[in-house]
PDB file of C-alpha atoms in Angstrom:
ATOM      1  CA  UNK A   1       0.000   0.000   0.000  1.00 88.00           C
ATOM      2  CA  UNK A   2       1.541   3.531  -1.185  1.00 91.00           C
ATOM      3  CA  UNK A   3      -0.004   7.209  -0.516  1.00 89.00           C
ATOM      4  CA  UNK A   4       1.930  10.024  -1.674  1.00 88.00           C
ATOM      5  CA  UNK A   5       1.859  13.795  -1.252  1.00 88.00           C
ATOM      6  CA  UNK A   6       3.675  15.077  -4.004  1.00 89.00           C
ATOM      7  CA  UNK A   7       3.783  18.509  -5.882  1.00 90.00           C
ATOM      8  CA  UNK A   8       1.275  19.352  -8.715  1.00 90.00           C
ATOM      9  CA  UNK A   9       3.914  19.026 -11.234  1.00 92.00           C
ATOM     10  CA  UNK A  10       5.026  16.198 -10.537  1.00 92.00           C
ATOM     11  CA  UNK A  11       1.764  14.144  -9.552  1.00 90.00           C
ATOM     12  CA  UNK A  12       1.187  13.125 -13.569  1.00 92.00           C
ATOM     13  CA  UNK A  13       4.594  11.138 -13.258  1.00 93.00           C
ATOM     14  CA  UNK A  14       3.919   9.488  -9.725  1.00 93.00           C
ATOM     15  CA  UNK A  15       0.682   8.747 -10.698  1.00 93.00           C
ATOM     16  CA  UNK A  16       1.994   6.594 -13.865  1.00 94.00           C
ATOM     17  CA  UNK A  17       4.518   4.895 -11.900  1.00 93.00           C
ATOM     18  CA  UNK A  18       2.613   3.735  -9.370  1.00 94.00           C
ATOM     19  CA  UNK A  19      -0.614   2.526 -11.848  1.00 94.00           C
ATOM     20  CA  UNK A  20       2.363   0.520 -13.832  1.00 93.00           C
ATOM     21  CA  UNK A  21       2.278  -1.773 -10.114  1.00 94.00           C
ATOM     22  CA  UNK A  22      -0.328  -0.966  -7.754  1.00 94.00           C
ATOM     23  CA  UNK A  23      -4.415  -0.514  -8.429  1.00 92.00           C
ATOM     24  CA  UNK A  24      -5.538   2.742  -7.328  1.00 89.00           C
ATOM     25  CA  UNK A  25      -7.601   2.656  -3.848  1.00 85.00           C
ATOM     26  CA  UNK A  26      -8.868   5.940  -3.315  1.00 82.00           C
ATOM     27  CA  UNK A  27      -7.572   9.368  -3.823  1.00 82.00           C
ATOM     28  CA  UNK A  28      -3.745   9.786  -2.912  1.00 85.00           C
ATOM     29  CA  UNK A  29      -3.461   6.197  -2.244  1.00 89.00           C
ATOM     30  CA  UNK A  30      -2.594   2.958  -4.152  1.00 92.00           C
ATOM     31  CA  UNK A  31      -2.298  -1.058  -3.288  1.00 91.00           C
ATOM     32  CA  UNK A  32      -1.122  -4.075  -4.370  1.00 92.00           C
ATOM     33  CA  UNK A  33       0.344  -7.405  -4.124  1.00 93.00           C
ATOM     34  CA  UNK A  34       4.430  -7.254  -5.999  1.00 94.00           C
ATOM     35  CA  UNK A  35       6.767  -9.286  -5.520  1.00 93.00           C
ATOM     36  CA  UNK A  36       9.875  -8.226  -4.016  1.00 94.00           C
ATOM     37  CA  UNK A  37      11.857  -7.226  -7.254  1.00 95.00           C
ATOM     38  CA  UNK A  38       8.769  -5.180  -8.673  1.00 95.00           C
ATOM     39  CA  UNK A  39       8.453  -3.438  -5.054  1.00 95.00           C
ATOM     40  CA  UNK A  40      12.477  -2.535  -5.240  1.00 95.00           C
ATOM     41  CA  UNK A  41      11.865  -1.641  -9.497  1.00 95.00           C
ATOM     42  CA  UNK A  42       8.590   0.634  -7.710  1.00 95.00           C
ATOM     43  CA  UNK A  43      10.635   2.694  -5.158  1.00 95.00           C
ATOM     44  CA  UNK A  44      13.808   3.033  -7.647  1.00 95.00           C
ATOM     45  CA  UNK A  45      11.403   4.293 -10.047  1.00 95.00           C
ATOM     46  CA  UNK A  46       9.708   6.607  -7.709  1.00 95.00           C
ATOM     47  CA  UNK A  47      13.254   8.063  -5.938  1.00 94.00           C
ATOM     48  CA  UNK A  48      14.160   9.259  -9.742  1.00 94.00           C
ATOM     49  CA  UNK A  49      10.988  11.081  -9.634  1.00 93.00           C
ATOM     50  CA  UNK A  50      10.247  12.652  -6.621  1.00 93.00           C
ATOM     51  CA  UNK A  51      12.059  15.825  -4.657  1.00 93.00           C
ATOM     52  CA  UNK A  52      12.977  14.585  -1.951  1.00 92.00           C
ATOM     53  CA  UNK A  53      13.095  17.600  -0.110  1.00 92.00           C
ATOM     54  CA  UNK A  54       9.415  18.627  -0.847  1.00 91.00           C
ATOM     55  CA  UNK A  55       7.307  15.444  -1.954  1.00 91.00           C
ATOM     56  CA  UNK A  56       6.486  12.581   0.309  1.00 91.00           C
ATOM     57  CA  UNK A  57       5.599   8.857  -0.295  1.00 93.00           C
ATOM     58  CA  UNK A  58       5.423   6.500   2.206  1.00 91.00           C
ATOM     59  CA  UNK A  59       4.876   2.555   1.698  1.00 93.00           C
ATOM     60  CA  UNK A  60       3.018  -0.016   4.035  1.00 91.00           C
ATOM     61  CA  UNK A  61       3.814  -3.779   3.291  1.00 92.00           C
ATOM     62  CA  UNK A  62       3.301  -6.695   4.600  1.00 91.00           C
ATOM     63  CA  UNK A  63       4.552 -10.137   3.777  1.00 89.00           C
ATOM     64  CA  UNK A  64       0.940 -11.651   3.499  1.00 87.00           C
ATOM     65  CA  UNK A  65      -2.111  -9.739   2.330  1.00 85.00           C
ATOM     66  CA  UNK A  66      -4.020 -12.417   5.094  1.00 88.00           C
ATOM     67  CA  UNK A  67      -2.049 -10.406   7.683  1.00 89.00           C
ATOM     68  CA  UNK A  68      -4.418  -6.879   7.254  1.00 88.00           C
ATOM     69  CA  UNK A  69      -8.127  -6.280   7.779  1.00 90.00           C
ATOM     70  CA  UNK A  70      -9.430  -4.055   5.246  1.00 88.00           C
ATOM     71  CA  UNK A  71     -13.010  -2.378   6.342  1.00 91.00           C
ATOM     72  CA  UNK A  72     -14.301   0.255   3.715  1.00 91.00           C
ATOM     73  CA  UNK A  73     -16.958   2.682   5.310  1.00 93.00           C
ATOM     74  CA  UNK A  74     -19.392   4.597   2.447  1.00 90.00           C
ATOM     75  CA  UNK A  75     -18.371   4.132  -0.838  1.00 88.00           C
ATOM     76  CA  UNK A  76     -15.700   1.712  -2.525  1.00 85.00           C
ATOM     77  CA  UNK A  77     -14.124   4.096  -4.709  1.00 78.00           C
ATOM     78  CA  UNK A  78     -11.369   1.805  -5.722  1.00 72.00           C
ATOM     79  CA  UNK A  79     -10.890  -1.569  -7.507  1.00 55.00           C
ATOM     80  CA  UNK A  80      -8.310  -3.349  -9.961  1.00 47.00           C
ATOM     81  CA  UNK A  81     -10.867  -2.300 -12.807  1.00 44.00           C
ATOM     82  CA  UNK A  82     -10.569   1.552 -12.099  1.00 45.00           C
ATOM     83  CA  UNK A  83      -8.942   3.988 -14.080  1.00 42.00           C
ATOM     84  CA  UNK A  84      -7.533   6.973 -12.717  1.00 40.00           C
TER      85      UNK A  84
ATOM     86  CA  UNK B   1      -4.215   2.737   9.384  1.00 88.00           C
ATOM     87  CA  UNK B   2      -7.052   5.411   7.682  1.00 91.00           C
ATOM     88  CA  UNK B   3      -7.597   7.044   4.420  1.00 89.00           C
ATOM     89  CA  UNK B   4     -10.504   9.212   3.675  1.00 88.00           C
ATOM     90  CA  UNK B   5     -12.078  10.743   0.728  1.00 89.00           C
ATOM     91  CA  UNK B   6     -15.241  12.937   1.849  1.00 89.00           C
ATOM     92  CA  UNK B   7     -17.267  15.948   0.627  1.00 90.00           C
ATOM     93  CA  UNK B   8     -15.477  19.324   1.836  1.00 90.00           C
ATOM     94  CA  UNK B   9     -17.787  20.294   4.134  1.00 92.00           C
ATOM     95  CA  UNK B  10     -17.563  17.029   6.642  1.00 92.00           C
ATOM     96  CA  UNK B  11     -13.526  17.095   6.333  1.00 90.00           C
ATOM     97  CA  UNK B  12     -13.557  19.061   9.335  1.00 92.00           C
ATOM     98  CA  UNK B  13     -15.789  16.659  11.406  1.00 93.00           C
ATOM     99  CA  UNK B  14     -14.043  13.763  10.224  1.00 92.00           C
ATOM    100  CA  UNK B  15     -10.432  15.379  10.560  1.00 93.00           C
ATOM    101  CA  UNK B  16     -11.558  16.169  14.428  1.00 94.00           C
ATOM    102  CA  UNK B  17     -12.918  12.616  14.917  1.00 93.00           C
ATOM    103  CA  UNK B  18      -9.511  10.992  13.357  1.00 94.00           C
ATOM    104  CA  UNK B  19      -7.185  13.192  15.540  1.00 94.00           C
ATOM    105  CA  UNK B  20      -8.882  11.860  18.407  1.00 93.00           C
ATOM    106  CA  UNK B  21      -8.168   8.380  17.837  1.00 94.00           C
ATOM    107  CA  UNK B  22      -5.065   8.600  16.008  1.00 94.00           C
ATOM    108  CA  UNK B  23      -2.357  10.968  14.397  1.00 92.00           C
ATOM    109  CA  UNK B  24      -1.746  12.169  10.957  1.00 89.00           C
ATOM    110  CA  UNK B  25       0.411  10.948   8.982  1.00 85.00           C
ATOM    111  CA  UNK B  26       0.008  12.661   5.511  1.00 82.00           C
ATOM    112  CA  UNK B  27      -2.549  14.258   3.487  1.00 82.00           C
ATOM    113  CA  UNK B  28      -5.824  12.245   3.732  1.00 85.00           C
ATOM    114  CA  UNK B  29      -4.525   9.895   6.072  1.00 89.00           C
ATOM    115  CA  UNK B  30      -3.812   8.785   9.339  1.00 92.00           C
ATOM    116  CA  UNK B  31      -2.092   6.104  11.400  1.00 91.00           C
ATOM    117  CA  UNK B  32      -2.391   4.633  15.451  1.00 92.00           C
ATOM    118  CA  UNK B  33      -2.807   1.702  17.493  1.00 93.00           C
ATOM    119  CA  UNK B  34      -6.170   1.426  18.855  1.00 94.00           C
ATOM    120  CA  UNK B  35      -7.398  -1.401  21.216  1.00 93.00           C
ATOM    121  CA  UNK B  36     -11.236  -3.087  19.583  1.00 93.00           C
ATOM    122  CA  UNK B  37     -12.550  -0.641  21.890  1.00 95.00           C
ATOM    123  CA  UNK B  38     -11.245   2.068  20.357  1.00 95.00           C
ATOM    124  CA  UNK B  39     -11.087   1.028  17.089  1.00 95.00           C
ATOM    125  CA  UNK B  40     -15.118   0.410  17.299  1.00 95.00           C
ATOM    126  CA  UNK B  41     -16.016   3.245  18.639  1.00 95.00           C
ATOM    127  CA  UNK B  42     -13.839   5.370  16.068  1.00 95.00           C
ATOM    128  CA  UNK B  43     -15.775   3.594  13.037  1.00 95.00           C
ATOM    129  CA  UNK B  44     -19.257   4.629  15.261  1.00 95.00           C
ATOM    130  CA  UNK B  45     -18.424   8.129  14.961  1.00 95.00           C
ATOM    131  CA  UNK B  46     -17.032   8.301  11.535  1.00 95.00           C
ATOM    132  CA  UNK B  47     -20.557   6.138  10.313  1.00 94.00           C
ATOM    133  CA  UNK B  48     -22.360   8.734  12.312  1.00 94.00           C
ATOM    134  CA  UNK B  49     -20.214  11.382  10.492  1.00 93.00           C
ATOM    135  CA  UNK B  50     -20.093  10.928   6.708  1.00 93.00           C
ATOM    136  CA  UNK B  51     -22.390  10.450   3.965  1.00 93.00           C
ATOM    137  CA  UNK B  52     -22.282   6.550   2.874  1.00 92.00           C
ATOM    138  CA  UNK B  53     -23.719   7.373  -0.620  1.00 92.00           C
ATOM    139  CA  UNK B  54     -20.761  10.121  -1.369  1.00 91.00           C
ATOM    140  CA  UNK B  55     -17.724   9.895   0.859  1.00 91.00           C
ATOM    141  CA  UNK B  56     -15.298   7.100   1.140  1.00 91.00           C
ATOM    142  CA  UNK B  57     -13.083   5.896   4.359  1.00 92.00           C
ATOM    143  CA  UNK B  58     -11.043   2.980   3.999  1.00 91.00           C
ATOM    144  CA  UNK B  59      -9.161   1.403   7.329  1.00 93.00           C
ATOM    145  CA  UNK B  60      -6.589  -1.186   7.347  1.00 91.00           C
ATOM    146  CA  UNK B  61      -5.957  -3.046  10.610  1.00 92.00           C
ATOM    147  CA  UNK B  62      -2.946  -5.654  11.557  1.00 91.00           C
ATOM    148  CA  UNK B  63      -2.883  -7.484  15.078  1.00 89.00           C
ATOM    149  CA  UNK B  64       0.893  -5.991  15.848  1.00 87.00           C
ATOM    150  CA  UNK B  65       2.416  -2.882  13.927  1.00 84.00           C
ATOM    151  CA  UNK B  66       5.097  -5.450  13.671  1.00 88.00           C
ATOM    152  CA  UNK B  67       3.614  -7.137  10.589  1.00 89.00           C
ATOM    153  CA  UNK B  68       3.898  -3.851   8.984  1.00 88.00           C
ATOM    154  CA  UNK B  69       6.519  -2.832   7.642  1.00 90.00           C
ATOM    155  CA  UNK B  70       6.734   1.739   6.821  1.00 88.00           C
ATOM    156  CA  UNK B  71       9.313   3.329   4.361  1.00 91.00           C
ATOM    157  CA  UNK B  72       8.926   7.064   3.645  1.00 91.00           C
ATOM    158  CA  UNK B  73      10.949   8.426   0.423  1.00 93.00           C
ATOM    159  CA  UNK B  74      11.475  11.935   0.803  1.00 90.00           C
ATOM    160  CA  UNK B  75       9.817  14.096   3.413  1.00 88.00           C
ATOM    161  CA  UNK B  76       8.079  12.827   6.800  1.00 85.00           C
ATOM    162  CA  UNK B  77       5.253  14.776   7.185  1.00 78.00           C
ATOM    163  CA  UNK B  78       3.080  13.375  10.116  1.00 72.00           C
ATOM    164  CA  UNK B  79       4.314  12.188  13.673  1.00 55.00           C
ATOM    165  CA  UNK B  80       2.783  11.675  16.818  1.00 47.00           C
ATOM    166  CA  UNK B  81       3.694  15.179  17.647  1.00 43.00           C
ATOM    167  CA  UNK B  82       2.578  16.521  14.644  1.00 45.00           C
ATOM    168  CA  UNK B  83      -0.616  19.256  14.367  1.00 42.00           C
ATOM    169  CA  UNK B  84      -2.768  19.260  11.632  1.00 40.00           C
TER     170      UNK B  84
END
């Protein structure tokens, strides 16, 4: 699971990189299952786009999906199918 | 772990109902450890709070912040200290 907070100018970019691995879940944030070399090819790809002095992503994983509870109140905004 | 996506004009309640339970950790989202208790009476309010036709809150829940594992790239924005 990724959620960014990134400049304007740069949020086309981040957004491309991360819908080339993750789904997109719901506004500023984006999940998945990768494997550990697409993960590592994810955050490369992301360092070489961000400023890291100004933008901010952060990353939750876990080794198993089985290992988080997922409970969506309202509406399910996101879904494999969706298109940004 | 919490990320919302509601109408403008119930940020606020939701924002005040989130801070009470847990801290920010970047735009729309927030992070804590909350016993059941807490963590049932947190999705009480937030039902009570937002419109389940319109906005979106997704949570996602672990038995140990152990099983989780956090990498920020670039700037960390929230903290337990932090104010939004």
């Amino acid at each position: 699971m990724l959620v960014y907070d990134t400049a304007a100018e740069r949020n086309p970019k981040v957004l491309k990189t991360c819908r080339k691995y993750l789904h997109w879940t719901q506004r500023s944030v984006f999940q998945g299952e990768l494997s550990t070399a697409q993960y590592r090819a994810l955050i490369t790809a992301l360092r070489a786009t961000i400023d890291p002095d100004y933008d901010s992503i952060v990353t939750y994983t876990t080794r198993s999906p089985d290992l988080i509870d997922t409970t969506t109140l309202g509406v399910a905004l996101g879904g494999p199918g969706d298109i940004l």
